[in-house]
Amino acid sequence: NIMYISLNGKLIKNDELLISPKGEGFNYGYGLFETLKIVDGNICFMEEHFNRLKKSCAELNLKFEYDLCIIQEYANNLASSCGMSSGSIKILYAKDKDKYNLLMTTNENKYTLEKYKKGFSICIASSKRNPYSKLTYIKSNNYLENILEKTIANKKGYDETVFLNTNDNISEGSYTNVFFIKDNIIYTPSISCGILPGIMRDKVIDLINKLSIKIEIGKFKIDDMFKADEIFITNSLMEIMPVWKLENKKFNLTNNIITKLLMKEFYRLYYK
């Protein structure tokens, strides 16, 4: 297949794109992005991602004049032109002087069955999340700190890294939200800890409530996570990923009963 990207709704061959080097999107990362999963030709949770994008645009003073139907149409057009029946689509919206660019690209989904069986290993990031920063709560193109910390983690042999905030409370991963389980209670940091309110985080919290499992959303220390029985992380592409190792502490994934239940019920709810 020829790989296309979608720029302001127009399909362009991958190697033919020109973006102005003078725009604020290119120079200062003045923009936002959303990553959506494609399963069997369907783009998942489009409305939720669209609403978050629109809300964030308002917070960053970006004029956004697209409605959900148009974004959906552009995204579906791109996915079908690239023959993408499963994978992901990234929607990027950036300022370019007095105009705005809406850029969509596709990618494959690298989360294989093997990954879920093995689980993820995570470490603690050296940078701290700032709960007082506006950008902490927005999925902006200012993602360099996340990338740097994830690269450090990968070099040390870990799959993901977890940030503490400036008050030393657990906040989030570099591209995931964090949950841990102790004595059948699920814990996850509150948004005020300086986390991006993940679409998948919301879906998982809804599912936990639906299953009547006890959940506490609040402020937690890293010790709480080391004492956990199970840990899992979430994002829109991986959905629910078990964690088998936190720094040097190993977790036996044959015992992660609640994580497995959530994975099974999530699948049943959205894919059956």
PDB file of C-alpha atoms in Angstrom:
ATOM      1  CA  ASN A   1       0.000   0.000   0.000  1.00  0.00           C
ATOM      2  CA  ILE A   2       1.034   3.590  -0.654  1.00  0.00           C
ATOM      3  CA  MET A   3       1.280   5.344   2.702  1.00  0.00           C
ATOM      4  CA  TYR A   4      -0.699   8.550   2.924  1.00  0.00           C
ATOM      5  CA  ILE A   5      -1.113  11.217   5.520  1.00  0.00           C
ATOM      6  CA  SER A   6      -4.074  13.536   5.826  1.00  0.00           C
ATOM      7  CA  LEU A   7      -3.376  17.296   5.969  1.00  0.00           C
ATOM      8  CA  ASN A   8      -6.456  19.455   6.544  1.00  0.00           C
ATOM      9  CA  GLY A   9      -8.545  16.614   5.131  1.00  0.00           C
ATOM     10  CA  LYS A  10      -6.487  16.217   1.950  1.00  0.00           C
ATOM     11  CA  LEU A  11      -4.707  12.910   1.335  1.00  0.00           C
ATOM     12  CA  ILE A  12      -1.037  13.422   0.529  1.00  0.00           C
ATOM     13  CA  LYS A  13       1.626  10.818  -0.150  1.00  0.00           C
ATOM     14  CA  ASN A  14       3.924  10.458   2.852  1.00  0.00           C
ATOM     15  CA  ASP A  15       6.990  11.909   1.152  1.00  0.00           C
ATOM     16  CA  GLU A  16       5.235  14.929  -0.371  1.00  0.00           C
ATOM     17  CA  LEU A  17       4.352  16.836   2.779  1.00  0.00           C
ATOM     18  CA  LEU A  18       5.715  20.333   3.368  1.00  0.00           C
ATOM     19  CA  ILE A  19       5.123  22.106   6.680  1.00  0.00           C
ATOM     20  CA  SER A  20       6.185  25.706   7.206  1.00  0.00           C
ATOM     21  CA  PRO A  21       9.389  25.882   9.293  1.00  0.00           C
ATOM     22  CA  LYS A  22       8.256  29.292  10.594  1.00  0.00           C
ATOM     23  CA  GLY A  23       5.018  28.150  12.202  1.00  0.00           C
ATOM     24  CA  GLU A  24       4.630  27.971  15.994  1.00  0.00           C
ATOM     25  CA  GLY A  25       3.721  24.294  15.738  1.00  0.00           C
ATOM     26  CA  PHE A  26       7.123  23.504  14.257  1.00  0.00           C
ATOM     27  CA  ASN A  27       9.121  26.010  16.324  1.00  0.00           C
ATOM     28  CA  TYR A  28       7.586  25.737  19.771  1.00  0.00           C
ATOM     29  CA  GLY A  29       5.502  22.579  19.765  1.00  0.00           C
ATOM     30  CA  TYR A  30       2.415  24.809  19.831  1.00  0.00           C
ATOM     31  CA  GLY A  31      -0.140  22.117  19.241  1.00  0.00           C
ATOM     32  CA  LEU A  32      -1.908  19.020  20.478  1.00  0.00           C
ATOM     33  CA  PHE A  33      -2.223  15.396  19.527  1.00  0.00           C
ATOM     34  CA  GLU A  34      -4.423  12.369  20.097  1.00  0.00           C
ATOM     35  CA  THR A  35      -3.612   8.725  19.364  1.00  0.00           C
ATOM     36  CA  LEU A  36      -6.529   6.413  18.585  1.00  0.00           C
ATOM     37  CA  LYS A  37      -6.645   2.664  18.178  1.00  0.00           C
ATOM     38  CA  ILE A  38      -8.042   1.058  15.023  1.00  0.00           C
ATOM     39  CA  VAL A  39      -9.588  -2.388  15.505  1.00  0.00           C
ATOM     40  CA  ASP A  40     -11.191  -4.268  12.593  1.00  0.00           C
ATOM     41  CA  GLY A  41     -11.483  -1.037  10.627  1.00  0.00           C
ATOM     42  CA  ASN A  42     -13.174   0.822  13.502  1.00  0.00           C
ATOM     43  CA  ILE A  43     -11.545   3.829  15.114  1.00  0.00           C
ATOM     44  CA  CYS A  44     -12.066   3.436  18.875  1.00  0.00           C
ATOM     45  CA  PHE A  45     -13.497   6.134  21.169  1.00  0.00           C
ATOM     46  CA  MET A  46     -13.371   8.819  18.493  1.00  0.00           C
ATOM     47  CA  GLU A  47     -15.890  11.025  20.290  1.00  0.00           C
ATOM     48  CA  GLU A  48     -13.949  10.994  23.571  1.00  0.00           C
ATOM     49  CA  HIS A  49     -10.662  11.829  21.837  1.00  0.00           C
ATOM     50  CA  PHE A  50     -12.368  14.550  19.799  1.00  0.00           C
ATOM     51  CA  ASN A  51     -13.867  16.124  22.936  1.00  0.00           C
ATOM     52  CA  ARG A  52     -10.510  16.150  24.711  1.00  0.00           C
ATOM     53  CA  LEU A  53      -8.823  17.679  21.655  1.00  0.00           C
ATOM     54  CA  LYS A  54     -11.479  20.383  21.419  1.00  0.00           C
ATOM     55  CA  LYS A  55     -11.318  21.194  25.139  1.00  0.00           C
ATOM     56  CA  SER A  56      -7.507  21.385  25.039  1.00  0.00           C
ATOM     57  CA  CYS A  57      -7.657  23.691  21.998  1.00  0.00           C
ATOM     58  CA  ALA A  58      -9.768  26.118  24.026  1.00  0.00           C
ATOM     59  CA  GLU A  59      -7.211  25.989  26.852  1.00  0.00           C
ATOM     60  CA  LEU A  60      -4.323  26.706  24.463  1.00  0.00           C
ATOM     61  CA  ASN A  61      -6.187  29.474  22.566  1.00  0.00           C
ATOM     62  CA  LEU A  62      -6.202  27.405  19.375  1.00  0.00           C
ATOM     63  CA  LYS A  63      -9.147  28.090  17.097  1.00  0.00           C
ATOM     64  CA  PHE A  64     -10.779  24.763  16.251  1.00  0.00           C
ATOM     65  CA  GLU A  65     -13.566  24.794  13.697  1.00  0.00           C
ATOM     66  CA  TYR A  66     -13.959  21.114  12.851  1.00  0.00           C
ATOM     67  CA  ASP A  67     -16.874  19.048  14.041  1.00  0.00           C
ATOM     68  CA  LEU A  68     -16.807  15.390  15.007  1.00  0.00           C
ATOM     69  CA  CYS A  69     -18.265  14.179  11.684  1.00  0.00           C
ATOM     70  CA  ILE A  70     -15.547  15.848   9.615  1.00  0.00           C
ATOM     71  CA  ILE A  71     -12.718  14.551  11.818  1.00  0.00           C
ATOM     72  CA  GLN A  72     -14.261  11.086  11.632  1.00  0.00           C
ATOM     73  CA  GLU A  73     -14.534  11.320   7.851  1.00  0.00           C
ATOM     74  CA  TYR A  74     -10.890  12.438   7.440  1.00  0.00           C
ATOM     75  CA  ALA A  75      -9.691   9.689   9.772  1.00  0.00           C
ATOM     76  CA  ASN A  76     -11.725   6.939   8.076  1.00  0.00           C
ATOM     77  CA  ASN A  77     -10.556   8.152   4.649  1.00  0.00           C
ATOM     78  CA  LEU A  78      -6.940   7.981   5.707  1.00  0.00           C
ATOM     79  CA  ALA A  79      -7.259   4.566   7.371  1.00  0.00           C
ATOM     80  CA  SER A  80      -8.971   3.010   4.339  1.00  0.00           C
ATOM     81  CA  SER A  81      -6.538   4.629   1.862  1.00  0.00           C
ATOM     82  CA  CYS A  82      -3.641   3.102   3.801  1.00  0.00           C
ATOM     83  CA  GLY A  83      -5.422  -0.264   4.035  1.00  0.00           C
ATOM     84  CA  MET A  84      -5.234   0.045   7.819  1.00  0.00           C
ATOM     85  CA  SER A  85      -7.780  -2.297   9.397  1.00  0.00           C
ATOM     86  CA  SER A  86      -5.909  -2.502  12.679  1.00  0.00           C
ATOM     87  CA  GLY A  87      -3.266  -0.189  14.058  1.00  0.00           C
ATOM     88  CA  SER A  88      -3.435   3.413  15.160  1.00  0.00           C
ATOM     89  CA  ILE A  89      -4.133   6.885  13.894  1.00  0.00           C
ATOM     90  CA  LYS A  90      -2.528  10.026  15.252  1.00  0.00           C
ATOM     91  CA  ILE A  91      -4.353  13.343  15.001  1.00  0.00           C
ATOM     92  CA  LEU A  92      -2.123  16.377  15.389  1.00  0.00           C
ATOM     93  CA  TYR A  93      -3.373  19.966  15.465  1.00  0.00           C
ATOM     94  CA  ALA A  94      -0.805  22.765  15.374  1.00  0.00           C
ATOM     95  CA  LYS A  95      -0.601  26.538  15.035  1.00  0.00           C
ATOM     96  CA  ASP A  96       1.020  27.909  11.877  1.00  0.00           C
ATOM     97  CA  LYS A  97       1.048  31.725  12.062  1.00  0.00           C
ATOM     98  CA  ASP A  98      -2.513  32.840  11.235  1.00  0.00           C
ATOM     99  CA  LYS A  99      -3.696  29.363  10.265  1.00  0.00           C
ATOM    100  CA  TYR A 100      -3.795  25.862  11.738  1.00  0.00           C
ATOM    101  CA  ASN A 101      -2.743  22.474  10.440  1.00  0.00           C
ATOM    102  CA  LEU A 102      -4.710  19.313  11.097  1.00  0.00           C
ATOM    103  CA  LEU A 103      -2.374  16.414  10.395  1.00  0.00           C
ATOM    104  CA  MET A 104      -3.287  12.720  10.578  1.00  0.00           C
ATOM    105  CA  THR A 105      -0.890   9.804  10.259  1.00  0.00           C
ATOM    106  CA  THR A 106      -1.245   6.044  10.687  1.00  0.00           C
ATOM    107  CA  ASN A 107       0.945   3.533  12.430  1.00  0.00           C
ATOM    108  CA  GLU A 108       0.880  -0.146  13.302  1.00  0.00           C
ATOM    109  CA  ASN A 109      -0.034  -1.343  16.771  1.00  0.00           C
ATOM    110  CA  LYS A 110       3.044  -2.941  18.308  1.00  0.00           C
ATOM    111  CA  TYR A 111       1.287  -4.526  21.301  1.00  0.00           C
ATOM    112  CA  THR A 112       1.342  -8.244  20.555  1.00  0.00           C
ATOM    113  CA  LEU A 113      -0.200 -11.052  22.589  1.00  0.00           C
ATOM    114  CA  GLU A 114       3.329 -11.909  23.734  1.00  0.00           C
ATOM    115  CA  LYS A 115       3.698  -8.448  25.271  1.00  0.00           C
ATOM    116  CA  TYR A 116       0.583  -8.938  27.415  1.00  0.00           C
ATOM    117  CA  LYS A 117       1.716 -12.403  28.502  1.00  0.00           C
ATOM    118  CA  LYS A 118       5.128 -11.126  29.521  1.00  0.00           C
ATOM    119  CA  GLY A 119       3.902  -7.803  30.909  1.00  0.00           C
ATOM    120  CA  PHE A 120       5.824  -4.560  31.222  1.00  0.00           C
ATOM    121  CA  SER A 121       8.770  -3.649  33.416  1.00  0.00           C
ATOM    122  CA  ILE A 122       8.743  -0.115  34.806  1.00  0.00           C
ATOM    123  CA  CYS A 123      11.193   2.131  36.641  1.00  0.00           C
ATOM    124  CA  ILE A 124      10.998   5.502  38.368  1.00  0.00           C
ATOM    125  CA  ALA A 125      11.786   8.606  36.309  1.00  0.00           C
ATOM    126  CA  SER A 126      14.382  11.099  37.524  1.00  0.00           C
ATOM    127  CA  SER A 127      12.352  14.134  36.371  1.00  0.00           C
ATOM    128  CA  LYS A 128       9.342  15.232  38.416  1.00  0.00           C
ATOM    129  CA  ARG A 129       5.867  16.113  37.191  1.00  0.00           C
ATOM    130  CA  ASN A 130       4.738  19.639  37.974  1.00  0.00           C
ATOM    131  CA  PRO A 131       1.092  19.589  39.133  1.00  0.00           C
ATOM    132  CA  TYR A 132       0.963  23.400  38.780  1.00  0.00           C
ATOM    133  CA  SER A 133       1.844  23.465  35.077  1.00  0.00           C
ATOM    134  CA  LYS A 134      -0.980  23.962  32.557  1.00  0.00           C
ATOM    135  CA  LEU A 135       0.730  21.662  30.067  1.00  0.00           C
ATOM    136  CA  THR A 136       0.762  18.722  32.504  1.00  0.00           C
ATOM    137  CA  TYR A 137      -2.982  18.254  31.949  1.00  0.00           C
ATOM    138  CA  ILE A 138      -2.962  18.683  28.166  1.00  0.00           C
ATOM    139  CA  LYS A 139      -1.780  16.253  25.501  1.00  0.00           C
ATOM    140  CA  SER A 140       0.414  18.886  23.887  1.00  0.00           C
ATOM    141  CA  ASN A 141       3.260  18.476  21.408  1.00  0.00           C
ATOM    142  CA  ASN A 142       5.670  19.383  24.226  1.00  0.00           C
ATOM    143  CA  TYR A 143       6.513  15.754  24.863  1.00  0.00           C
ATOM    144  CA  LEU A 144      10.295  15.867  24.981  1.00  0.00           C
ATOM    145  CA  GLU A 145      10.651  15.202  28.711  1.00  0.00           C
ATOM    146  CA  ASN A 146       8.511  12.077  28.339  1.00  0.00           C
ATOM    147  CA  ILE A 147      10.584  10.863  25.407  1.00  0.00           C
ATOM    148  CA  LEU A 148      13.880  11.507  27.217  1.00  0.00           C
ATOM    149  CA  GLU A 149      12.746   9.636  30.345  1.00  0.00           C
ATOM    150  CA  LYS A 150      11.344   6.754  28.303  1.00  0.00           C
ATOM    151  CA  THR A 151      14.637   6.505  26.389  1.00  0.00           C
ATOM    152  CA  ILE A 152      16.588   6.370  29.672  1.00  0.00           C
ATOM    153  CA  ALA A 153      14.225   3.624  30.912  1.00  0.00           C
ATOM    154  CA  ASN A 154      14.590   1.655  27.659  1.00  0.00           C
ATOM    155  CA  LYS A 155      18.385   1.884  27.855  1.00  0.00           C
ATOM    156  CA  LYS A 156      18.209   0.429  31.377  1.00  0.00           C
ATOM    157  CA  GLY A 157      16.078  -2.426  30.010  1.00  0.00           C
ATOM    158  CA  TYR A 158      12.650  -1.223  31.175  1.00  0.00           C
ATOM    159  CA  ASP A 159       9.545  -0.785  29.008  1.00  0.00           C
ATOM    160  CA  GLU A 160       8.166   2.304  30.710  1.00  0.00           C
ATOM    161  CA  THR A 161       8.955   4.866  33.395  1.00  0.00           C
ATOM    162  CA  VAL A 162       6.753   6.366  36.109  1.00  0.00           C
ATOM    163  CA  PHE A 163       6.965   9.987  37.237  1.00  0.00           C
ATOM    164  CA  LEU A 164       6.566  11.182  40.781  1.00  0.00           C
ATOM    165  CA  ASN A 165       5.358  14.773  41.102  1.00  0.00           C
ATOM    166  CA  THR A 166       7.072  17.645  42.912  1.00  0.00           C
ATOM    167  CA  ASN A 167       5.329  16.508  46.144  1.00  0.00           C
ATOM    168  CA  ASP A 168       6.745  12.983  45.669  1.00  0.00           C
ATOM    169  CA  ASN A 169       3.336  11.487  44.947  1.00  0.00           C
ATOM    170  CA  ILE A 170       2.949   8.988  42.085  1.00  0.00           C
ATOM    171  CA  SER A 171       1.632  10.716  38.987  1.00  0.00           C
ATOM    172  CA  GLU A 172       1.818   8.923  35.611  1.00  0.00           C
ATOM    173  CA  GLY A 173       3.971   7.083  33.121  1.00  0.00           C
ATOM    174  CA  SER A 174       5.661   8.736  30.150  1.00  0.00           C
ATOM    175  CA  TYR A 175       2.768   7.616  27.930  1.00  0.00           C
ATOM    176  CA  THR A 176       0.508   5.686  30.321  1.00  0.00           C
ATOM    177  CA  ASN A 177      -1.661   6.046  33.415  1.00  0.00           C
ATOM    178  CA  VAL A 178      -0.840   3.933  36.457  1.00  0.00           C
ATOM    179  CA  PHE A 179      -3.022   1.643  38.606  1.00  0.00           C
ATOM    180  CA  PHE A 180      -2.025  -0.671  41.451  1.00  0.00           C
ATOM    181  CA  ILE A 181      -3.925  -3.179  43.563  1.00  0.00           C
ATOM    182  CA  LYS A 182      -3.525  -4.046  47.228  1.00  0.00           C
ATOM    183  CA  ASP A 183      -5.876  -6.372  49.168  1.00  0.00           C
ATOM    184  CA  ASN A 184      -8.483  -6.275  46.371  1.00  0.00           C
ATOM    185  CA  ILE A 185      -8.646  -2.476  46.313  1.00  0.00           C
ATOM    186  CA  ILE A 186      -7.519  -0.642  43.159  1.00  0.00           C
ATOM    187  CA  TYR A 187      -5.618   2.621  43.562  1.00  0.00           C
ATOM    188  CA  THR A 188      -4.876   5.256  40.951  1.00  0.00           C
ATOM    189  CA  PRO A 189      -3.510   8.807  41.270  1.00  0.00           C
ATOM    190  CA  SER A 190      -6.022  11.645  41.077  1.00  0.00           C
ATOM    191  CA  ILE A 191      -5.781  14.160  38.240  1.00  0.00           C
ATOM    192  CA  SER A 192      -4.558  16.808  40.725  1.00  0.00           C
ATOM    193  CA  CYS A 193      -1.334  14.769  41.100  1.00  0.00           C
ATOM    194  CA  GLY A 194      -0.328  16.152  37.705  1.00  0.00           C
ATOM    195  CA  ILE A 195      -1.543  13.571  35.221  1.00  0.00           C
ATOM    196  CA  LEU A 196      -3.022  13.622  31.781  1.00  0.00           C
ATOM    197  CA  PRO A 197      -6.648  12.497  32.132  1.00  0.00           C
ATOM    198  CA  GLY A 198      -6.340   9.459  29.869  1.00  0.00           C
ATOM    199  CA  ILE A 199      -9.298   8.293  27.782  1.00  0.00           C
ATOM    200  CA  MET A 200      -8.430   4.713  28.715  1.00  0.00           C
ATOM    201  CA  ARG A 201      -8.020   5.654  32.385  1.00  0.00           C
ATOM    202  CA  ASP A 202     -11.649   6.882  32.347  1.00  0.00           C
ATOM    203  CA  LYS A 203     -12.882   3.736  30.598  1.00  0.00           C
ATOM    204  CA  VAL A 204     -11.073   1.495  33.086  1.00  0.00           C
ATOM    205  CA  ILE A 205     -12.405   3.453  36.090  1.00  0.00           C
ATOM    206  CA  ASP A 206     -15.933   3.068  34.643  1.00  0.00           C
ATOM    207  CA  LEU A 207     -15.344  -0.658  34.224  1.00  0.00           C
ATOM    208  CA  ILE A 208     -14.036  -1.028  37.800  1.00  0.00           C
ATOM    209  CA  ASN A 209     -17.180   0.701  39.108  1.00  0.00           C
ATOM    210  CA  LYS A 210     -19.380  -1.454  36.874  1.00  0.00           C
ATOM    211  CA  LEU A 211     -17.777  -4.587  38.339  1.00  0.00           C
ATOM    212  CA  SER A 212     -18.262  -3.186  41.877  1.00  0.00           C
ATOM    213  CA  ILE A 213     -14.563  -3.467  42.677  1.00  0.00           C
ATOM    214  CA  LYS A 214     -13.407  -0.938  45.260  1.00  0.00           C
ATOM    215  CA  ILE A 215     -11.301   1.900  43.835  1.00  0.00           C
ATOM    216  CA  GLU A 216      -9.543   4.765  45.565  1.00  0.00           C
ATOM    217  CA  ILE A 217      -8.478   7.763  43.504  1.00  0.00           C
ATOM    218  CA  GLY A 218      -6.058   9.934  45.458  1.00  0.00           C
ATOM    219  CA  LYS A 219      -2.468  10.695  46.428  1.00  0.00           C
ATOM    220  CA  PHE A 220      -0.029   7.816  46.878  1.00  0.00           C
ATOM    221  CA  LYS A 221       3.667   7.362  47.534  1.00  0.00           C
ATOM    222  CA  ILE A 222       6.008   5.097  45.613  1.00  0.00           C
ATOM    223  CA  ASP A 223       6.193   2.789  48.668  1.00  0.00           C
ATOM    224  CA  ASP A 224       2.485   2.077  48.224  1.00  0.00           C
ATOM    225  CA  MET A 225       3.211   0.801  44.745  1.00  0.00           C
ATOM    226  CA  PHE A 226       6.157  -1.357  45.888  1.00  0.00           C
ATOM    227  CA  LYS A 227       3.811  -2.992  48.445  1.00  0.00           C
ATOM    228  CA  ALA A 228       1.126  -3.672  45.818  1.00  0.00           C
ATOM    229  CA  ASP A 229      -0.112  -7.144  44.854  1.00  0.00           C
ATOM    230  CA  GLU A 230      -0.600  -6.144  41.202  1.00  0.00           C
ATOM    231  CA  ILE A 231       0.231  -3.176  38.974  1.00  0.00           C
ATOM    232  CA  PHE A 232      -1.100  -2.351  35.536  1.00  0.00           C
ATOM    233  CA  ILE A 233      -0.799   0.621  33.191  1.00  0.00           C
ATOM    234  CA  THR A 234      -3.193   1.954  30.557  1.00  0.00           C
ATOM    235  CA  ASN A 235      -3.305   3.960  27.364  1.00  0.00           C
ATOM    236  CA  SER A 236      -5.461   4.031  24.247  1.00  0.00           C
ATOM    237  CA  LEU A 237      -3.330   1.599  22.258  1.00  0.00           C
ATOM    238  CA  MET A 238      -2.319  -0.942  24.913  1.00  0.00           C
ATOM    239  CA  GLU A 239      -5.567  -0.568  26.895  1.00  0.00           C
ATOM    240  CA  ILE A 240      -4.638  -2.619  29.994  1.00  0.00           C
ATOM    241  CA  MET A 241      -1.049  -3.841  30.337  1.00  0.00           C
ATOM    242  CA  PRO A 242       0.082  -5.981  33.319  1.00  0.00           C
ATOM    243  CA  VAL A 243       3.344  -5.013  35.034  1.00  0.00           C
ATOM    244  CA  TRP A 244       5.715  -7.806  36.055  1.00  0.00           C
ATOM    245  CA  LYS A 245       8.513  -5.660  37.467  1.00  0.00           C
ATOM    246  CA  LEU A 246       8.853  -2.318  39.264  1.00  0.00           C
ATOM    247  CA  GLU A 247      12.542  -1.377  39.539  1.00  0.00           C
ATOM    248  CA  ASN A 248      13.962  -4.545  41.186  1.00  0.00           C
ATOM    249  CA  LYS A 249      10.685  -5.843  42.586  1.00  0.00           C
ATOM    250  CA  LYS A 250       9.095  -8.658  40.599  1.00  0.00           C
ATOM    251  CA  PHE A 251       5.379  -9.479  40.462  1.00  0.00           C
ATOM    252  CA  ASN A 252       4.166 -12.959  39.616  1.00  0.00           C
ATOM    253  CA  LEU A 253       1.716 -12.530  36.744  1.00  0.00           C
ATOM    254  CA  THR A 254       0.014 -15.842  37.452  1.00  0.00           C
ATOM    255  CA  ASN A 255      -1.395 -14.126  40.564  1.00  0.00           C
ATOM    256  CA  ASN A 256      -2.724 -10.961  38.953  1.00  0.00           C
ATOM    257  CA  ILE A 257      -6.341 -12.025  39.190  1.00  0.00           C
ATOM    258  CA  ILE A 258      -7.919  -8.560  39.166  1.00  0.00           C
ATOM    259  CA  THR A 259      -5.834  -7.294  36.233  1.00  0.00           C
ATOM    260  CA  LYS A 260      -6.787 -10.402  34.226  1.00  0.00           C
ATOM    261  CA  LEU A 261     -10.457  -9.932  35.111  1.00  0.00           C
ATOM    262  CA  LEU A 262     -10.352  -6.296  33.952  1.00  0.00           C
ATOM    263  CA  MET A 263      -8.637  -7.270  30.689  1.00  0.00           C
ATOM    264  CA  LYS A 264     -11.237  -9.949  30.018  1.00  0.00           C
ATOM    265  CA  GLU A 265     -14.207  -7.749  30.896  1.00  0.00           C
ATOM    266  CA  PHE A 266     -12.849  -4.821  28.910  1.00  0.00           C
ATOM    267  CA  TYR A 267     -12.552  -7.037  25.855  1.00  0.00           C
ATOM    268  CA  ARG A 268     -16.050  -8.382  26.366  1.00  0.00           C
ATOM    269  CA  LEU A 269     -17.524  -4.925  26.789  1.00  0.00           C
ATOM    270  CA  TYR A 270     -15.952  -3.274  23.736  1.00  0.00           C
ATOM    271  CA  TYR A 271     -15.031  -5.995  21.267  1.00  0.00           C
ATOM    272  CA  LYS A 272     -17.669  -8.699  21.474  1.00  0.00           C
TER     273      LYS A 272
END
